[in-house]
């Protein structure tokens, strides 16, 4: 399985769509896309969409946390959405889902 | 990540790299060296073997995550390379990753993870999804991490395993290295005695 990353912008919000697997092999590629979204001219918020992510390990979590930190430094809203199945379970267990999604448990 | 992630679990001090021989009756399924370029193919190989053994989907996913974490740990913190071995007994599947890195810190991460921390979750996650995990430090010559996943739910095990001899050999060996448990609520203690 390969991992693809793409972005779309609407109304000042950049949505980064990740599809495939988030692991240490794809970290730099996803980080670059998230960094570019945060640095986009006029950006108000960044949404990372995990709907199509089938696998995530701690390296993927580290990538998402890094984006959260970078966005905070740039005063850009940052939210992760769409985690399901095992991906959601891993994010819940590590306590980062609430932090990244803004959802209350 | 500046530091090698530590595990929220006791760590044995026994130098060991990697196990020279498998327990009697165990079947070696995978023995492969890996680097970043092989991470995904080795992970897929592990998943395929787990499917072929009839492991339930949830346990296949657990094993996939465990294999990924153990390999990523070696890739990121132990010189970029390691060796993965996967073997099975009648009742369990073992995933062992050995590396030639600096060894693993014995400082426990604690039962509660800091959600803001940039890293340090890998071995914790592996231990959470495994039915047992042993970490053998062998610094300066490397470390070996072995995770075990039960092939069947507890209700289906015990009693009359087709080959309790092999199973008990495996368990006795691991008990000698110290059974691993994580925090109090999610204890992953493995059976320490032979099946009765």
GROMACS .gro file of C-alpha atoms in nm:
model
  301
    1UNK     CA    1   0.000   0.000   0.000
    2UNK     CA    2   0.126   0.344  -0.081
    3UNK     CA    3   0.052   0.665   0.100
    4UNK     CA    4  -0.077   0.970  -0.081
    5UNK     CA    5  -0.105   1.321   0.054
    6UNK     CA    6  -0.296   1.605  -0.105
    7UNK     CA    7  -0.435   1.941   0.001
    8UNK     CA    8  -0.730   2.154  -0.093
    9UNK     CA    9  -0.808   2.507   0.020
   10UNK     CA   10  -1.150   2.656   0.084
   11UNK     CA   11  -1.230   2.978   0.265
   12UNK     CA   12  -0.890   3.007   0.427
   13UNK     CA   13  -0.891   2.650   0.554
   14UNK     CA   14  -0.643   2.404   0.409
   15UNK     CA   15  -0.751   2.041   0.430
   16UNK     CA   16  -0.467   1.791   0.412
   17UNK     CA   17  -0.602   1.455   0.300
   18UNK     CA   18  -0.388   1.154   0.380
   19UNK     CA   19  -0.464   0.814   0.231
   20UNK     CA   20  -0.288   0.486   0.307
   21UNK     CA   21  -0.048   0.420   0.589
   22UNK     CA   22   0.107   0.664   0.834
   23UNK     CA   23   0.436   0.527   0.960
   24UNK     CA   24   0.800   0.625   0.986
   25UNK     CA   25   0.847   0.565   0.614
   26UNK     CA   26   0.609   0.842   0.516
   27UNK     CA   27   0.670   1.089   0.799
   28UNK     CA   28   0.871   1.352   0.610
   29UNK     CA   29   0.629   1.354   0.318
   30UNK     CA   30   0.327   1.417   0.542
   31UNK     CA   31   0.517   1.667   0.755
   32UNK     CA   32   0.609   1.867   0.446
   33UNK     CA   33   0.248   1.881   0.335
   34UNK     CA   34   0.125   1.990   0.678
   35UNK     CA   35   0.402   2.250   0.702
   36UNK     CA   36   0.305   2.387   0.361
   37UNK     CA   37  -0.057   2.408   0.468
   38UNK     CA   38   0.033   2.598   0.784
   39UNK     CA   39   0.249   2.838   0.580
   40UNK     CA   40  -0.008   2.893   0.307
   41UNK     CA   41  -0.086   3.264   0.249
   42UNK     CA   42  -0.394   3.379   0.434
   43UNK     CA   43  -0.453   3.044   0.602
   44UNK     CA   44  -0.677   3.050   0.908
   45UNK     CA   45  -0.693   2.683   0.982
   46UNK     CA   46  -0.555   2.344   0.886
   47UNK     CA   47  -0.764   2.029   0.891
   48UNK     CA   48  -0.590   1.691   0.863
   49UNK     CA   49  -0.832   1.434   0.724
   50UNK     CA   50  -0.754   1.074   0.821
   51UNK     CA   51  -1.069   0.919   0.675
   52UNK     CA   52  -0.865   0.720   0.423
   53UNK     CA   53  -0.582   0.624   0.656
   54UNK     CA   54  -0.585   0.248   0.711
   55UNK     CA   55  -0.285   0.216   0.940
   56UNK     CA   56  -0.114   0.439   1.190
   57UNK     CA   57   0.167   0.372   1.433
   58UNK     CA   58   0.345   0.596   1.682
   59UNK     CA   59   0.549   0.758   1.405
   60UNK     CA   60   0.221   0.870   1.246
   61UNK     CA   61   0.108   1.005   1.581
   62UNK     CA   62   0.436   1.194   1.616
   63UNK     CA   63   0.376   1.350   1.275
   64UNK     CA   64   0.030   1.470   1.379
   65UNK     CA   65   0.161   1.606   1.712
   66UNK     CA   66   0.439   1.788   1.531
   67UNK     CA   67   0.181   1.954   1.307
   68UNK     CA   68  -0.017   2.059   1.613
   69UNK     CA   69   0.291   2.222   1.759
   70UNK     CA   70   0.388   2.397   1.436
   71UNK     CA   71   0.036   2.527   1.386
   72UNK     CA   72   0.030   2.661   1.742
   73UNK     CA   73   0.355   2.846   1.683
   74UNK     CA   74   0.207   2.999   1.367
   75UNK     CA   75  -0.124   3.082   1.540
   76UNK     CA   76  -0.314   2.870   1.292
   77UNK     CA   77  -0.607   2.653   1.402
   78UNK     CA   78  -0.531   2.283   1.366
   79UNK     CA   79  -0.768   1.994   1.381
   80UNK     CA   80  -0.750   1.626   1.294
   81UNK     CA   81  -1.066   1.457   1.170
   82UNK     CA   82  -1.189   1.128   1.031
   83UNK     CA   83  -0.994   0.871   1.232
   84UNK     CA   84  -1.176   0.541   1.241
   85UNK     CA   85  -1.123   0.178   1.332
   86UNK     CA   86  -0.777   0.085   1.450
   87UNK     CA   87  -0.644   0.432   1.371
   88UNK     CA   88  -0.895   0.589   1.607
   89UNK     CA   89  -0.824   0.327   1.871
   90UNK     CA   90  -0.453   0.400   1.866
   91UNK     CA   91  -0.514   0.774   1.890
   92UNK     CA   92  -0.761   0.725   2.176
   93UNK     CA   93  -0.532   0.492   2.371
   94UNK     CA   94  -0.241   0.733   2.355
   95UNK     CA   95  -0.461   1.021   2.465
   96UNK     CA   96  -0.391   1.234   2.162
   97UNK     CA   97  -0.730   1.214   1.992
   98UNK     CA   98  -0.892   1.457   2.233
   99UNK     CA   99  -0.600   1.693   2.192
  100UNK     CA  100  -0.595   1.681   1.813
  101UNK     CA  101  -0.964   1.657   1.735
  102UNK     CA  102  -1.096   1.902   1.990
  103UNK     CA  103  -1.360   1.644   2.083
  104UNK     CA  104  -1.455   1.597   2.443
  105UNK     CA  105  -1.452   1.243   2.569
  106UNK     CA  106   1.262   1.242   1.914
  107UNK     CA  107   1.587   1.291   2.094
  108UNK     CA  108   1.579   0.992   2.315
  109UNK     CA  109   1.506   0.637   2.258
  110UNK     CA  110   1.154   0.569   2.382
  111UNK     CA  111   1.146   0.385   2.705
  112UNK     CA  112   0.888   0.131   2.799
  113UNK     CA  113   0.628   0.162   3.070
  114UNK     CA  114   0.729  -0.171   3.202
  115UNK     CA  115   1.006  -0.348   3.386
  116UNK     CA  116   1.299  -0.432   3.167
  117UNK     CA  117   1.522  -0.726   3.212
  118UNK     CA  118   1.892  -0.674   3.235
  119UNK     CA  119   1.989  -0.989   3.063
  120UNK     CA  120   2.214  -0.945   2.766
  121UNK     CA  121   2.065  -1.131   2.478
  122UNK     CA  122   2.085  -1.088   2.107
  123UNK     CA  123   1.879  -1.245   1.928
  124UNK     CA  124   1.768  -1.582   2.052
  125UNK     CA  125   1.993  -1.842   1.899
  126UNK     CA  126   1.732  -2.111   1.890
  127UNK     CA  127   1.356  -2.121   1.886
  128UNK     CA  128   1.160  -2.310   2.147
  129UNK     CA  129   1.095  -2.674   2.060
  130UNK     CA  130   0.796  -2.712   1.835
  131UNK     CA  131   0.792  -2.352   1.720
  132UNK     CA  132   0.771  -2.281   1.352
  133UNK     CA  133   0.986  -2.002   1.212
  134UNK     CA  134   0.779  -1.797   0.968
  135UNK     CA  135   0.994  -1.492   0.899
  136UNK     CA  136   1.359  -1.413   0.951
  137UNK     CA  137   1.450  -1.094   0.774
  138UNK     CA  138   1.682  -0.801   0.813
  139UNK     CA  139   1.525  -0.465   0.750
  140UNK     CA  140   1.588  -0.097   0.713
  141UNK     CA  141   1.351   0.186   0.631
  142UNK     CA  142   1.316   0.062   0.274
  143UNK     CA  143   1.195  -0.280   0.390
  144UNK     CA  144   0.964  -0.164   0.669
  145UNK     CA  145   0.644  -0.199   0.473
  146UNK     CA  146   0.721  -0.520   0.292
  147UNK     CA  147   0.823  -0.691   0.614
  148UNK     CA  148   0.511  -0.559   0.787
  149UNK     CA  149   0.298  -0.693   0.503
  150UNK     CA  150   0.474  -1.027   0.527
  151UNK     CA  151   0.393  -1.045   0.897
  152UNK     CA  152   0.028  -0.963   0.828
  153UNK     CA  153   0.006  -1.227   0.556
  154UNK     CA  154   0.144  -1.494   0.788
  155UNK     CA  155  -0.097  -1.390   1.061
  156UNK     CA  156  -0.388  -1.423   0.819
  157UNK     CA  157  -0.262  -1.759   0.700
  158UNK     CA  158  -0.254  -1.882   1.060
  159UNK     CA  159  -0.618  -1.788   1.098
  160UNK     CA  160  -0.557  -1.513   1.349
  161UNK     CA  161  -0.872  -1.308   1.415
  162UNK     CA  162  -0.876  -0.971   1.240
  163UNK     CA  163  -0.831  -0.771   1.559
  164UNK     CA  164  -0.521  -0.970   1.649
  165UNK     CA  165  -0.382  -0.935   1.299
  166UNK     CA  166  -0.414  -0.559   1.339
  167UNK     CA  167  -0.246  -0.577   1.677
  168UNK     CA  168   0.041  -0.778   1.534
  169UNK     CA  169   0.074  -0.537   1.242
  170UNK     CA  170   0.106  -0.246   1.482
  171UNK     CA  171   0.350  -0.432   1.706
  172UNK     CA  172   0.575  -0.527   1.414
  173UNK     CA  173   0.570  -0.170   1.288
  174UNK     CA  174   0.657  -0.024   1.627
  175UNK     CA  175   0.941  -0.263   1.694
  176UNK     CA  176   1.092  -0.210   1.350
  177UNK     CA  177   1.049   0.168   1.366
  178UNK     CA  178   1.220   0.165   1.703
  179UNK     CA  179   1.525  -0.002   1.554
  180UNK     CA  180   1.519   0.219   1.245
  181UNK     CA  181   1.495   0.543   1.439
  182UNK     CA  182   1.708   0.468   1.741
  183UNK     CA  183   1.937   0.181   1.666
  184UNK     CA  184   2.131   0.267   1.356
  185UNK     CA  185   1.857   0.225   1.099
  186UNK     CA  186   1.859  -0.151   1.074
  187UNK     CA  187   1.739  -0.455   1.256
  188UNK     CA  188   1.630  -0.813   1.222
  189UNK     CA  189   1.277  -0.938   1.259
  190UNK     CA  190   1.182  -1.293   1.336
  191UNK     CA  191   0.828  -1.421   1.351
  192UNK     CA  192   0.752  -1.763   1.486
  193UNK     CA  193   0.448  -1.949   1.602
  194UNK     CA  194   0.363  -2.215   1.852
  195UNK     CA  195   0.024  -2.382   1.863
  196UNK     CA  196  -0.112  -2.114   2.090
  197UNK     CA  197   0.096  -1.804   2.030
  198UNK     CA  198   0.273  -1.592   1.774
  199UNK     CA  199   0.603  -1.428   1.861
  200UNK     CA  200   0.747  -1.120   1.697
  201UNK     CA  201   1.109  -1.050   1.783
  202UNK     CA  202   1.313  -0.753   1.668
  203UNK     CA  203   1.680  -0.733   1.749
  204UNK     CA  204   1.912  -0.446   1.671
  205UNK     CA  205   2.269  -0.333   1.720
  206UNK     CA  206   2.182   0.000   1.876
  207UNK     CA  207   2.270   0.159   2.207
  208UNK     CA  208   2.028  -0.049   2.411
  209UNK     CA  209   1.703   0.068   2.565
  210UNK     CA  210   1.670   0.296   2.861
  211UNK     CA  211   1.540   0.125   3.171
  212UNK     CA  212   1.363   0.439   3.283
  213UNK     CA  213   0.993   0.368   3.270
  214UNK     CA  214   0.774   0.614   3.084
  215UNK     CA  215   0.503   0.562   3.342
  216UNK     CA  216   0.150   0.440   3.290
  217UNK     CA  217   0.018   0.771   3.166
  218UNK     CA  218   0.146   0.911   2.840
  219UNK     CA  219   0.189   1.281   2.783
  220UNK     CA  220  -0.034   1.354   2.483
  221UNK     CA  221   0.183   1.654   2.393
  222UNK     CA  222   0.507   1.459   2.382
  223UNK     CA  223   0.656   1.437   2.033
  224UNK     CA  224   0.751   1.072   2.071
  225UNK     CA  225   0.810   0.787   2.308
  226UNK     CA  226   0.491   0.594   2.241
  227UNK     CA  227   0.623   0.311   2.028
  228UNK     CA  228   0.712   0.046   2.283
  229UNK     CA  229   0.422   0.153   2.502
  230UNK     CA  230   0.182   0.086   2.217
  231UNK     CA  231   0.348  -0.243   2.130
  232UNK     CA  232   0.315  -0.352   2.492
  233UNK     CA  233  -0.045  -0.240   2.506
  234UNK     CA  234  -0.146  -0.445   2.204
  235UNK     CA  235   0.065  -0.749   2.286
  236UNK     CA  236  -0.029  -1.024   2.530
  237UNK     CA  237   0.327  -1.010   2.656
  238UNK     CA  238   0.641  -0.812   2.581
  239UNK     CA  239   0.999  -0.859   2.690
  240UNK     CA  240   1.278  -0.611   2.637
  241UNK     CA  241   1.627  -0.744   2.663
  242UNK     CA  242   1.893  -0.483   2.684
  243UNK     CA  243   2.230  -0.577   2.557
  244UNK     CA  244   2.401  -0.244   2.538
  245UNK     CA  245   2.645  -0.173   2.384
  246UNK     CA  246   2.569  -0.451   2.143
  247UNK     CA  247   2.199  -0.388   2.094
  248UNK     CA  248   1.861  -0.486   2.222
  249UNK     CA  249   1.602  -0.751   2.152
  250UNK     CA  250   1.231  -0.691   2.196
  251UNK     CA  251   0.996  -0.988   2.180
  252UNK     CA  252   0.619  -0.955   2.170
  253UNK     CA  253   0.373  -1.239   2.197
  254UNK     CA  254   0.016  -1.244   2.069
  255UNK     CA  255  -0.219  -1.523   2.164
  256UNK     CA  256  -0.366  -1.704   1.867
  257UNK     CA  257  -0.694  -1.764   2.044
  258UNK     CA  258  -0.897  -1.573   2.300
  259UNK     CA  259  -0.836  -1.684   2.662
  260UNK     CA  260  -1.167  -1.873   2.677
  261UNK     CA  261  -1.053  -2.098   2.396
  262UNK     CA  262  -0.711  -2.166   2.539
  263UNK     CA  263  -0.590  -2.360   2.835
  264UNK     CA  264  -0.727  -2.704   2.895
  265UNK     CA  265  -0.602  -2.935   2.629
  266UNK     CA  266  -0.372  -2.761   2.393
  267UNK     CA  267  -0.263  -2.999   2.119
  268UNK     CA  268   0.099  -2.955   2.220
  269UNK     CA  269   0.117  -2.820   2.569
  270UNK     CA  270   0.478  -2.930   2.586
  271UNK     CA  271   0.591  -2.668   2.336
  272UNK     CA  272   0.367  -2.404   2.484
  273UNK     CA  273   0.500  -2.454   2.834
  274UNK     CA  274   0.857  -2.446   2.710
  275UNK     CA  275   0.793  -2.111   2.554
  276UNK     CA  276   0.623  -1.975   2.859
  277UNK     CA  277   0.887  -2.097   3.097
  278UNK     CA  278   1.154  -1.936   2.889
  279UNK     CA  279   0.979  -1.603   2.882
  280UNK     CA  280   0.894  -1.614   3.250
  281UNK     CA  281   1.266  -1.643   3.310
  282UNK     CA  282   1.314  -1.306   3.145
  283UNK     CA  283   1.039  -1.147   3.347
  284UNK     CA  284   0.676  -1.120   3.245
  285UNK     CA  285   0.581  -0.776   3.136
  286UNK     CA  286   0.290  -0.576   3.248
  287UNK     CA  287   0.201  -0.219   3.182
  288UNK     CA  288  -0.014  -0.002   3.402
  289UNK     CA  289  -0.255  -0.140   3.658
  290UNK     CA  290  -0.564  -0.115   3.445
  291UNK     CA  291  -0.431  -0.266   3.130
  292UNK     CA  292  -0.227  -0.548   3.262
  293UNK     CA  293  -0.076  -0.757   2.990
  294UNK     CA  294   0.056  -1.023   3.212
  295UNK     CA  295   0.103  -1.340   3.026
  296UNK     CA  296   0.029  -1.681   3.165
  297UNK     CA  297   0.327  -1.762   3.376
  298UNK     CA  298   0.258  -2.123   3.438
  299UNK     CA  299   0.211  -2.414   3.207
  300UNK     CA  300  -0.141  -2.477   3.083
  301UNK     CA  301  -0.333  -2.689   3.324
   0.00000   0.00000   0.00000
